[in-house]
Short mmCIF file of C-alpha atoms in Angstrom, two decimals:
data_model
loop_
_atom_site.label_atom_id
_atom_site.label_comp_id
_atom_site.label_asym_id
_atom_site.label_seq_id
_atom_site.Cartn_x
_atom_site.Cartn_y
_atom_site.Cartn_z
CA MET Y 1 127.40 184.20 143.69
CA SER Y 2 129.48 187.04 143.28
CA THR Y 3 131.84 184.54 141.39
CA PRO Y 4 130.67 184.09 137.58
CA THR Y 5 131.61 181.54 136.32
CA GLU Y 6 130.32 178.52 138.81
CA PRO Y 7 131.80 174.51 138.95
CA SER Y 8 129.29 172.50 137.52
CA TYR Y 9 128.69 170.32 140.46
CA ARG Y 10 126.60 173.33 141.91
CA GLN Y 11 124.24 173.13 139.31
CA ARG Y 12 123.14 169.78 139.91
CA ILE Y 13 119.61 168.95 142.02
CA ALA Y 14 121.86 167.05 144.74
CA TYR Y 15 123.84 170.20 145.37
CA GLN Y 16 121.07 171.91 145.76
CA SER Y 17 119.21 169.75 148.14
CA MET Y 18 121.98 169.29 150.03
CA LEU Y 19 122.89 172.89 150.74
CA LEU Y 20 118.76 173.46 151.47
CA GLY Y 21 118.86 170.47 153.79
CA GLY Y 22 122.23 171.50 155.54
CA PHE Y 23 120.61 175.18 156.21
CA ALA Y 24 117.60 173.70 157.42
CA THR Y 25 119.51 171.06 159.97
CA PHE Y 26 121.54 174.43 161.02
CA ALA Y 27 118.77 176.60 161.58
CA ALA Y 28 117.45 173.54 163.48
CA VAL Y 29 120.22 173.44 165.93
CA PHE Y 30 120.45 177.16 166.39
CA LEU Y 31 116.71 177.52 167.31
CA VAL Y 32 116.77 174.44 169.74
CA SER Y 33 120.13 175.78 171.44
CA GLY Y 34 118.60 179.27 171.76
CA ASN Y 35 115.76 177.34 172.97
CA LEU Y 36 117.85 176.22 175.65
CA ALA Y 37 119.42 179.07 176.85
CA THR Y 38 116.28 181.11 177.45
CA ARG Y 39 113.18 178.57 178.16
CA ASP Y 40 114.19 178.92 182.27
CA ALA Y 41 114.20 182.46 181.71
CA ILE Y 42 111.05 183.09 180.28
CA ALA Y 43 109.16 180.08 182.43
CA GLU Y 44 110.72 182.55 185.27
CA ARG Y 45 109.49 185.97 183.35
CA GLN Y 46 105.68 184.27 183.03
CA LYS Y 47 105.58 182.84 186.35
CA GLU Y 48 106.52 186.62 187.74
CA ASP Y 49 103.59 187.82 185.49
CA MET Y 50 101.24 185.53 186.26
CA LEU Y 51 102.39 186.23 190.64
CA ALA Y 52 102.01 190.29 189.34
CA SER Y 53 98.68 190.16 188.14
CA LEU Y 54 97.12 187.27 190.65
CA ASN Y 55 98.81 190.00 193.36
CA GLN Y 56 96.60 192.74 191.62
CA VAL Y 57 93.36 191.02 192.35
CA VAL Y 58 94.29 189.20 195.53
CA PRO Y 59 96.23 191.05 197.96
CA ALA Y 60 99.90 189.28 199.24
CA THR Y 61 99.13 189.76 202.53
CA LEU Y 62 96.21 187.48 202.20
CA TYR Y 63 98.45 184.31 202.11
CA ARG Y 64 100.97 182.57 203.00
CA ASN Y 65 101.59 180.23 200.25
CA ASP Y 66 102.75 180.28 196.64
CA LEU Y 67 99.96 181.33 194.88
CA LEU Y 68 101.24 179.66 191.54
CA ASP Y 69 102.19 176.28 193.13
CA ASN Y 70 99.49 173.44 192.83
CA PRO Y 71 96.43 175.13 191.20
CA LEU Y 72 93.54 173.80 191.50
CA ARG Y 73 91.95 172.78 187.84
CA MET Y 74 88.12 172.28 187.30
CA LEU Y 75 85.91 171.66 184.62
CA HIS Y 76 83.26 174.53 184.29
CA SER Y 77 79.80 174.01 183.04
CA ASN Y 78 80.44 175.18 180.04
CA GLY Y 79 83.10 172.93 178.96
CA GLN Y 80 86.43 174.79 179.62
CA THR Y 81 88.80 173.98 182.23
CA LEU Y 82 89.61 176.32 185.10
CA THR Y 83 92.82 177.03 186.63
CA ILE Y 84 92.12 178.36 190.18
CA TYR Y 85 95.12 179.92 192.23
CA ARG Y 86 94.45 179.23 195.93
CA GLY Y 87 96.35 181.24 198.74
CA PHE Y 88 96.06 179.86 202.44
CA ASP Y 89 96.19 181.46 205.72
CA GLN Y 90 95.90 179.38 208.66
CA SER Y 91 95.29 176.01 207.07
CA GLN Y 92 92.25 177.18 205.45
CA VAL Y 93 91.67 178.73 201.92
CA SER Y 94 91.85 182.47 202.35
CA ALA Y 95 91.61 183.57 198.87
CA LEU Y 96 90.85 182.09 195.48
CA ALA Y 97 91.88 183.73 191.60
CA TRP Y 98 90.74 182.28 188.21
CA GLU Y 99 90.73 183.84 184.93
CA VAL Y 100 87.12 184.28 183.23
CA VAL Y 101 86.13 185.15 179.32
CA GLY Y 102 83.67 187.88 178.53
CA ASN Y 103 82.73 188.21 174.58
CA GLY Y 104 83.42 191.58 174.04
CA TYR Y 105 82.92 193.87 170.98
CA ALA Y 106 86.40 192.88 169.31
CA GLY Y 107 86.84 189.42 170.75
CA GLU Y 108 87.43 187.76 174.25
CA ILE Y 109 88.36 189.80 176.60
CA ARG Y 110 90.30 188.08 179.42
CA LEU Y 111 89.94 189.00 183.04
CA ILE Y 112 91.43 187.70 186.64
CA MET Y 113 89.12 187.80 189.47
CA GLY Y 114 90.17 187.18 192.98
CA VAL Y 115 87.37 186.03 195.75
CA ASP Y 116 87.64 185.50 199.71
CA PRO Y 117 85.54 182.59 200.96
CA ASP Y 118 83.10 183.82 201.63
CA GLY Y 119 82.47 184.78 197.73
CA LYS Y 120 83.16 188.41 198.04
CA ILE Y 121 85.13 189.94 194.98
CA LEU Y 122 88.60 191.32 196.01
CA GLY Y 123 89.61 192.42 192.97
CA VAL Y 124 88.89 192.31 189.33
CA ARG Y 125 91.65 193.03 186.72
CA VAL Y 126 91.42 193.06 182.90
CA ILE Y 127 94.67 190.60 181.29
CA ALA Y 128 93.99 191.06 177.84
CA HIS Y 129 91.20 192.83 175.28
CA ALA Y 130 91.01 193.84 171.78
CA GLU Y 131 88.45 196.67 172.65
CA THR Y 132 88.46 199.84 170.82
CA PRO Y 133 90.79 202.59 172.29
CA GLY Y 134 89.19 205.18 173.78
CA LEU Y 135 85.72 203.53 174.18
CA GLY Y 136 85.95 199.87 175.45
CA ASP Y 137 89.51 200.14 176.99
CA LYS Y 138 87.83 202.22 179.74
CA ILE Y 139 87.71 198.96 181.42
CA GLU Y 140 91.58 198.75 182.29
CA PRO Y 141 92.40 200.79 185.50
CA GLN Y 142 94.98 202.74 184.04
CA LYS Y 143 92.11 204.60 182.26
CA ASP Y 144 89.06 204.58 184.05
CA ASP Y 145 88.47 203.32 187.87
CA TRP Y 146 85.73 201.33 186.27
CA ILE Y 147 86.99 198.08 187.02
CA LEU Y 148 87.81 198.79 190.78
CA GLY Y 149 83.25 199.15 191.37
CA PHE Y 150 83.34 195.68 191.57
CA ASN Y 151 85.32 195.40 194.64
CA GLY Y 152 83.53 193.84 197.61
CA LEU Y 153 80.55 192.91 195.80
CA TRP Y 154 78.80 189.44 196.15
CA LEU Y 155 76.31 187.64 194.78
CA GLY Y 156 73.32 189.18 196.49
CA ASN Y 157 74.93 192.39 196.43
CA PRO Y 158 73.90 193.59 194.15
CA PRO Y 159 71.03 190.92 193.54
CA THR Y 160 71.11 189.05 190.57
CA GLN Y 161 68.52 191.32 188.15
CA ARG Y 162 70.74 194.18 189.15
CA TRP Y 163 74.12 192.50 188.12
CA LYS Y 164 73.59 193.85 184.69
CA VAL Y 165 74.46 197.66 182.50
CA ASN Y 166 72.10 200.17 183.63
CA LYS Y 167 71.24 200.14 180.47
CA ASP Y 168 69.84 196.40 180.85
CA GLY Y 169 68.38 197.73 184.36
CA GLY Y 170 71.31 196.84 186.25
CA GLN Y 171 73.80 198.81 188.04
CA PHE Y 172 76.50 198.76 186.62
CA ASP Y 173 78.01 201.75 184.22
CA ALA Y 174 77.68 201.01 180.77
CA PHE Y 175 80.31 203.34 179.48
CA SER Y 176 78.75 206.09 176.09
CA GLY Y 177 79.55 204.02 173.02
CA ALA Y 178 80.31 201.08 174.04
CA THR Y 179 78.09 199.42 175.76
CA ILE Y 180 78.98 195.65 174.34
CA THR Y 181 82.27 196.25 176.39
CA PRO Y 182 81.06 196.57 179.79
CA ARG Y 183 78.40 194.05 179.48
CA ALA Y 184 80.60 191.31 178.60
CA VAL Y 185 82.52 192.35 181.70
CA VAL Y 186 79.67 192.11 183.85
CA ALA Y 187 78.52 188.94 182.16
CA ALA Y 188 81.55 187.18 183.16
CA ILE Y 189 82.08 188.30 186.34
CA HIS Y 190 78.79 187.24 187.31
CA ASP Y 191 79.42 183.93 185.90
CA GLY Y 192 82.73 183.66 187.12
CA LEU Y 193 80.63 184.01 191.22
CA GLU Y 194 77.79 181.71 190.09
CA PHE Y 195 80.64 179.05 189.31
CA PHE Y 196 82.22 180.31 193.35
CA LYS Y 197 78.53 179.25 194.47
CA ALA Y 198 78.11 176.20 192.65
CA ASN Y 199 81.49 174.77 193.48
CA ARG Y 200 82.50 176.32 197.07
CA SER Y 201 83.23 173.42 198.93
CA HIS Y 202 85.13 171.49 196.31
CA LEU Y 203 87.13 175.28 196.45
CA LEU Y 204 87.49 175.58 199.85
CA ALA Y 205 88.67 172.10 200.66
CA MET Y 206 92.25 171.46 201.89
CA PRO Y 207 94.48 170.45 199.30
CA GLN Y 208 95.33 166.81 200.88
CA ASP Y 209 91.00 166.07 200.21
CA ALA Y 210 91.71 167.72 196.71
CA VAL Y 211 94.38 165.64 195.71
CA SER Y 212 91.75 162.86 195.76
CA GLU Y 213 89.43 164.54 193.53
CA PRO Y 214 89.49 163.65 189.76
CA VAL Y 215 91.93 166.12 187.54
CA PRO Y 216 91.16 166.92 183.91
CA SER Y 217 94.90 165.98 182.50
CA ASN Y 218 95.59 169.49 181.57
CA THR Y 219 99.02 169.35 182.75
CA SER Y 220 100.70 172.59 182.64
CA THR Y 221 100.85 174.76 185.51
CA VAL Y 222 101.80 178.67 184.71
CA GLY Y 223 99.86 180.39 182.46
CA VAL Y 224 97.03 178.30 181.02
CA LYS Y 225 94.06 179.72 179.24
CA PRO Y 226 90.78 178.20 180.97
CA MET S 1 137.06 202.96 150.69
CA SER S 2 136.19 205.63 153.17
CA GLN S 3 133.96 206.78 150.54
CA ARG S 4 132.14 203.52 149.92
CA TYR S 5 131.44 203.57 153.60
CA ALA S 6 130.11 206.75 153.47
CA SER S 7 127.73 206.50 150.57
CA ILE S 8 126.45 203.18 151.83
CA ALA S 9 125.68 205.57 155.41
CA ARG S 10 124.02 207.84 153.25
CA ASP S 11 122.32 205.42 151.20
CA GLY S 12 120.73 203.71 154.61
CA LEU S 13 120.11 206.77 156.29
CA TRP S 14 118.38 208.73 154.03
CA ASP S 15 118.71 208.72 150.17
CA ASN S 16 117.13 205.05 150.35
CA ASN S 17 115.88 204.77 153.53
CA ILE S 18 113.96 202.06 154.04
CA VAL S 19 110.60 203.46 154.54
CA PHE S 20 111.25 207.12 153.37
CA ALA S 21 112.39 205.52 150.39
CA GLN S 22 111.59 202.82 149.56
CA ALA S 23 108.54 202.61 151.35
CA LEU S 24 108.78 198.80 152.78
CA GLY S 25 108.39 197.49 156.12
CA LEU S 26 105.38 199.28 157.09
CA CYS S 27 103.21 196.55 158.33
CA PRO S 28 105.64 196.85 161.44
CA LEU S 29 106.02 200.56 160.86
CA LEU S 30 102.38 201.20 161.47
CA ALA S 31 101.61 198.69 164.52
CA VAL S 32 103.80 200.08 167.01
CA THR S 33 104.73 203.32 166.46
CA GLY S 34 101.59 204.86 168.90
CA THR S 35 104.92 205.88 171.02
CA ALA S 36 108.77 206.69 170.15
CA SER S 37 109.86 203.96 172.59
CA ASN S 38 108.08 201.37 170.87
CA GLY S 39 109.37 202.39 167.43
CA LEU S 40 112.68 202.63 169.11
CA GLY S 41 112.36 199.27 170.50
CA MET S 42 111.30 198.03 167.29
CA GLY S 43 114.01 199.37 165.20
CA LEU S 44 116.48 198.44 167.40
CA ALA S 45 115.34 195.16 167.12
CA THR S 46 115.17 195.24 163.39
CA SER S 47 118.27 196.86 163.33
CA VAL S 48 119.90 193.44 164.81
CA VAL S 49 118.60 191.11 162.77
CA MET S 50 119.86 193.14 159.35
CA ILE S 51 123.47 193.31 160.81
CA ALA S 52 123.14 189.21 161.37
CA SER S 53 121.48 188.76 158.30
CA GLY S 54 123.96 190.71 156.16
CA LEU S 55 126.86 189.44 158.35
CA LEU S 56 125.87 185.90 157.57
CA ILE S 57 124.70 185.90 153.92
CA ALA S 58 127.32 187.74 152.90
CA ILE S 59 130.10 185.29 154.92
CA LEU S 60 128.05 182.22 153.07
CA ARG S 61 127.38 183.44 149.70
CA GLY S 62 129.79 181.75 147.87
CA ILE S 63 128.15 178.18 148.57
CA ILE S 64 124.61 179.34 148.07
CA THR S 65 123.65 179.21 144.91
CA PRO S 66 121.01 181.36 142.67
CA GLN S 67 118.43 178.84 142.44
CA VAL S 68 118.02 177.97 146.17
CA ARG S 69 118.80 181.25 147.66
CA ILE S 70 115.56 182.92 148.38
CA PRO S 71 114.74 180.10 150.56
CA VAL S 72 117.71 179.83 152.48
CA PHE S 73 118.02 183.90 153.15
CA ILE S 74 114.09 183.71 154.40
CA LEU S 75 115.45 180.69 156.83
CA ILE S 76 118.23 182.75 158.23
CA ILE S 77 116.11 185.59 158.57
CA ALA S 78 113.51 183.60 160.22
CA VAL S 79 116.09 181.86 162.47
CA LEU S 80 117.60 185.25 163.47
CA VAL S 81 113.83 186.83 164.25
CA THR S 82 113.30 183.64 166.56
CA MET S 83 116.23 184.11 168.38
CA VAL S 84 115.68 187.58 168.96
CA ASP S 85 111.89 187.03 169.63
CA MET S 86 113.29 184.46 172.44
CA PHE S 87 116.10 186.50 174.07
CA MET S 88 113.69 189.72 173.95
CA ASN S 89 111.38 187.25 175.93
CA ALA S 90 114.04 186.09 178.51
CA TRP S 91 116.14 189.29 179.46
CA VAL S 92 113.92 192.34 178.38
CA HIS S 93 110.83 190.99 178.91
CA ASP S 94 108.47 194.26 179.80
CA LEU S 95 109.50 195.48 176.38
CA HIS S 96 108.39 192.19 174.82
CA LYS S 97 105.21 192.39 176.47
CA VAL S 98 104.46 195.39 174.56
CA LEU S 99 106.47 194.52 171.28
CA GLY S 100 106.01 190.69 171.69
CA LEU S 101 103.10 190.76 169.27
CA PHE S 102 105.05 192.54 166.06
CA ILE S 103 108.93 191.16 166.72
CA PRO S 104 107.78 187.98 164.32
CA LEU S 105 106.63 190.58 161.90
CA ILE S 106 109.85 191.24 161.68
CA VAL S 107 110.33 188.29 159.08
CA THR S 108 107.70 189.37 157.12
CA ASN S 109 109.79 192.65 156.80
CA CYS S 110 110.83 192.69 153.12
CA ALA S 111 113.19 195.06 153.41
CA ILE S 112 115.51 192.33 155.20
CA LEU S 113 115.14 189.95 152.08
CA GLY S 114 115.57 193.18 150.31
CA ARG S 115 119.21 194.02 151.19
CA ALA S 116 119.86 190.49 151.64
CA GLU S 117 119.01 190.00 147.66
CA SER S 118 120.50 193.59 146.87
CA PHE S 119 123.42 194.22 148.97
CA ALA S 120 124.39 190.96 151.16
CA SER S 121 124.64 188.53 148.60
CA ARG S 122 127.17 190.26 146.13
CA ASN S 123 129.58 192.32 148.73
CA GLU S 124 132.00 191.28 150.69
CA VAL S 125 131.34 190.85 154.69
CA LEU S 126 131.88 193.95 156.26
CA PRO S 127 130.21 196.77 153.75
CA SER S 128 127.14 194.14 154.36
CA ALA S 129 127.21 194.06 157.97
CA PHE S 130 127.75 197.82 157.76
CA ASP S 131 124.76 198.37 155.16
CA GLY S 132 122.76 196.08 157.61
CA LEU S 133 123.53 198.66 160.55
CA MET S 134 122.83 201.94 158.28
CA MET S 135 119.41 200.31 156.78
CA GLY S 136 118.39 199.12 160.47
CA LEU S 137 119.45 202.57 161.87
CA GLY S 138 117.56 204.82 159.14
CA PHE S 139 114.64 202.18 159.34
CA THR S 140 115.01 202.85 163.83
CA LEU S 141 115.24 207.03 162.52
CA ALA S 142 111.73 206.52 160.67
CA LEU S 143 110.28 204.64 163.57
CA VAL S 144 110.95 206.88 165.91
CA VAL S 145 110.23 210.13 164.25
CA LEU S 146 107.02 208.83 162.81
CA GLY S 147 106.07 207.48 166.84
CA ALA S 148 107.70 210.90 168.35
CA THR S 149 104.95 212.61 166.23
CA ARG S 150 102.03 210.31 166.81
CA GLU S 151 102.87 209.98 170.67
CA VAL S 152 102.98 214.21 171.10
CA LEU S 153 99.77 214.89 168.49
CA GLY S 154 97.79 211.51 170.11
CA SER S 155 98.63 211.62 173.59
CA GLY S 156 100.32 214.64 174.57
CA THR S 157 103.47 212.73 176.11
CA LEU S 158 107.28 211.88 174.42
CA PHE S 159 109.27 208.73 174.93
CA ALA S 160 106.43 207.41 177.67
CA ASN S 161 107.77 204.04 179.11
CA ALA S 162 111.32 204.50 177.57
CA SER S 163 112.80 203.08 180.69
CA LEU S 164 111.18 199.82 179.63
CA LEU S 165 113.49 199.69 177.35
CA LEU S 166 116.58 201.66 177.91
CA GLY S 167 116.99 200.89 181.74
CA ASP S 168 115.85 203.43 184.88
CA TRP S 169 118.47 206.60 183.50
CA ALA S 170 115.75 206.78 180.27
CA ALA S 171 113.31 208.45 182.96
CA VAL S 172 114.49 211.68 182.05
CA LEU S 173 113.06 211.05 178.73
CA GLU S 174 110.49 210.89 179.61
CA LEU S 175 108.09 213.72 178.95
CA THR S 176 104.64 215.08 179.15
CA LEU S 177 104.46 217.87 177.25
CA ILE S 178 100.79 218.81 177.19
CA ALA S 179 99.20 217.94 180.69
CA ASP S 180 95.56 216.91 180.91
CA TYR S 181 95.48 216.15 177.59
CA LYS S 182 92.31 214.30 176.49
CA GLY S 183 94.34 212.39 173.95
CA PHE S 184 93.63 212.77 169.75
CA LEU S 185 92.51 208.58 169.23
CA LEU S 186 92.85 208.95 165.45
CA ILE S 187 96.18 209.62 165.35
CA ILE S 188 96.94 206.97 167.79
CA LEU S 189 95.15 204.26 165.61
CA PRO S 190 96.27 203.04 162.33
CA PRO S 191 94.73 205.43 159.72
CA GLY S 192 96.53 208.19 162.11
CA GLY S 193 99.93 206.17 160.76
CA PHE S 194 99.03 206.48 157.17
CA LEU S 195 98.08 210.22 157.90
CA VAL S 196 101.34 211.26 159.42
CA LEU S 197 103.59 209.21 157.44
CA GLY S 198 102.16 210.58 154.37
CA PHE S 199 102.83 214.01 155.35
CA ILE S 200 106.62 213.08 156.30
CA LEU S 201 107.00 211.50 153.44
CA ALA S 202 105.82 214.50 151.40
CA GLY S 203 108.11 216.68 153.48
CA LYS S 204 111.36 214.36 152.93
CA ARG S 205 110.66 214.75 149.36
CA LEU S 206 110.08 218.83 149.66
CA LEU S 207 113.66 218.76 151.32
CA ASP S 208 115.60 216.34 148.71
CA ARG S 209 113.83 219.23 146.00
CA ARG S 210 114.69 221.88 147.55
CA LEU S 211 117.98 220.69 148.12
CA ALA S 212 118.60 219.63 144.62
CA ALA S 213 117.42 222.88 143.76
CA GLN S 214 120.10 224.25 145.36
CA GLN S 215 122.68 222.60 144.41
CA GLN S 216 121.77 222.78 140.76
CA ALA S 217 122.01 226.34 141.71
CA GLN S 218 125.33 225.83 142.82
CA LEU S 219 126.80 224.38 139.66
CA ASN S 220 125.42 227.01 137.57
CA PRO S 221 125.56 230.19 139.02
CA ALA S 222 124.20 231.75 135.91
#
């Protein structure tokens, strides 16, 4: 381009298309090799992320296996596939964690919740949300300890009619100016507990039994959205 | 020759700064500058892409015809950005979690295509890479200034989380300027970005005008 006199073959369509095609080929080669070089490291990092967020809701002292190893997949009644990570201790299930999704003010609120075999909440954390900063983001533990208030609760405590924000007659605080966000979180957690109650025997069965169960065909193991 | 590099540097950092003079690349700019550290990370990632794209396009300028140059440039830039995205995800993962959403936006930063078109495709390899470096640093400067201003006003800290980006030694940079600050939400939200950017642009104009007047006075001391 910097030379004023261009050779005539460059004006041909064939040269132009070869040029574009050639660059596209090189681009593909570079991207494939870049992907090969980083794929394992990225998978490793994502696994660490997943484990870190799981350990926030399931203390590492409660189990002795690799939480991410061989998670259970189940179909929720609302049509979503849930991935349930289970911790074992002394050949029984000692803790479970899975992702629940609430419909917040600005889209999905993805939460991870951990429960013990009795259905008591070990912890709940927000993984991702798009709520208004300063109002709805009090569901993050860095901003407010509201989310820690779920620790130790179960389906009967508080009773079902009190599993709501206080504006709806329940026992959970609704932040001023952002009722939709806590309402969504409370509903999602309650739904998660209901799911546990409905599928308790299957969830607490040891993997030997679980293998014989039909498993939905979702094959990826890490970071799956339910 | 060195004069030429000096003028490229001056152009990139101040006279023709991507943000302060050309007002380009505002989309990633406003999105990430909630804190100075994020601005710095985004600026450095953009600089890497600009240097590499300047270099590649200057090398290849002999074989690229004007008719297909735009798709070829975009292809090169897109490949570079994707590589940066993958490498960051693999090796500076914590920062990638913060900036990840915005890295692909580097492709849409028209400043990079602009420099490819107006500089790298007409100049030799070294000046083009240098131009990429200086334009990138200018962009980084703008991001850090904007990010620092918004961070101080909005959350009362400076360079929070810098150690995610630069390693543990950078913890000394992390300052809490105003303790128990409740935060000024507007400044952190996108409108705050526009407001602060507006004031910075006005400040730069003012400074430039002062400097020009001073120069004028020196030239004709009448």
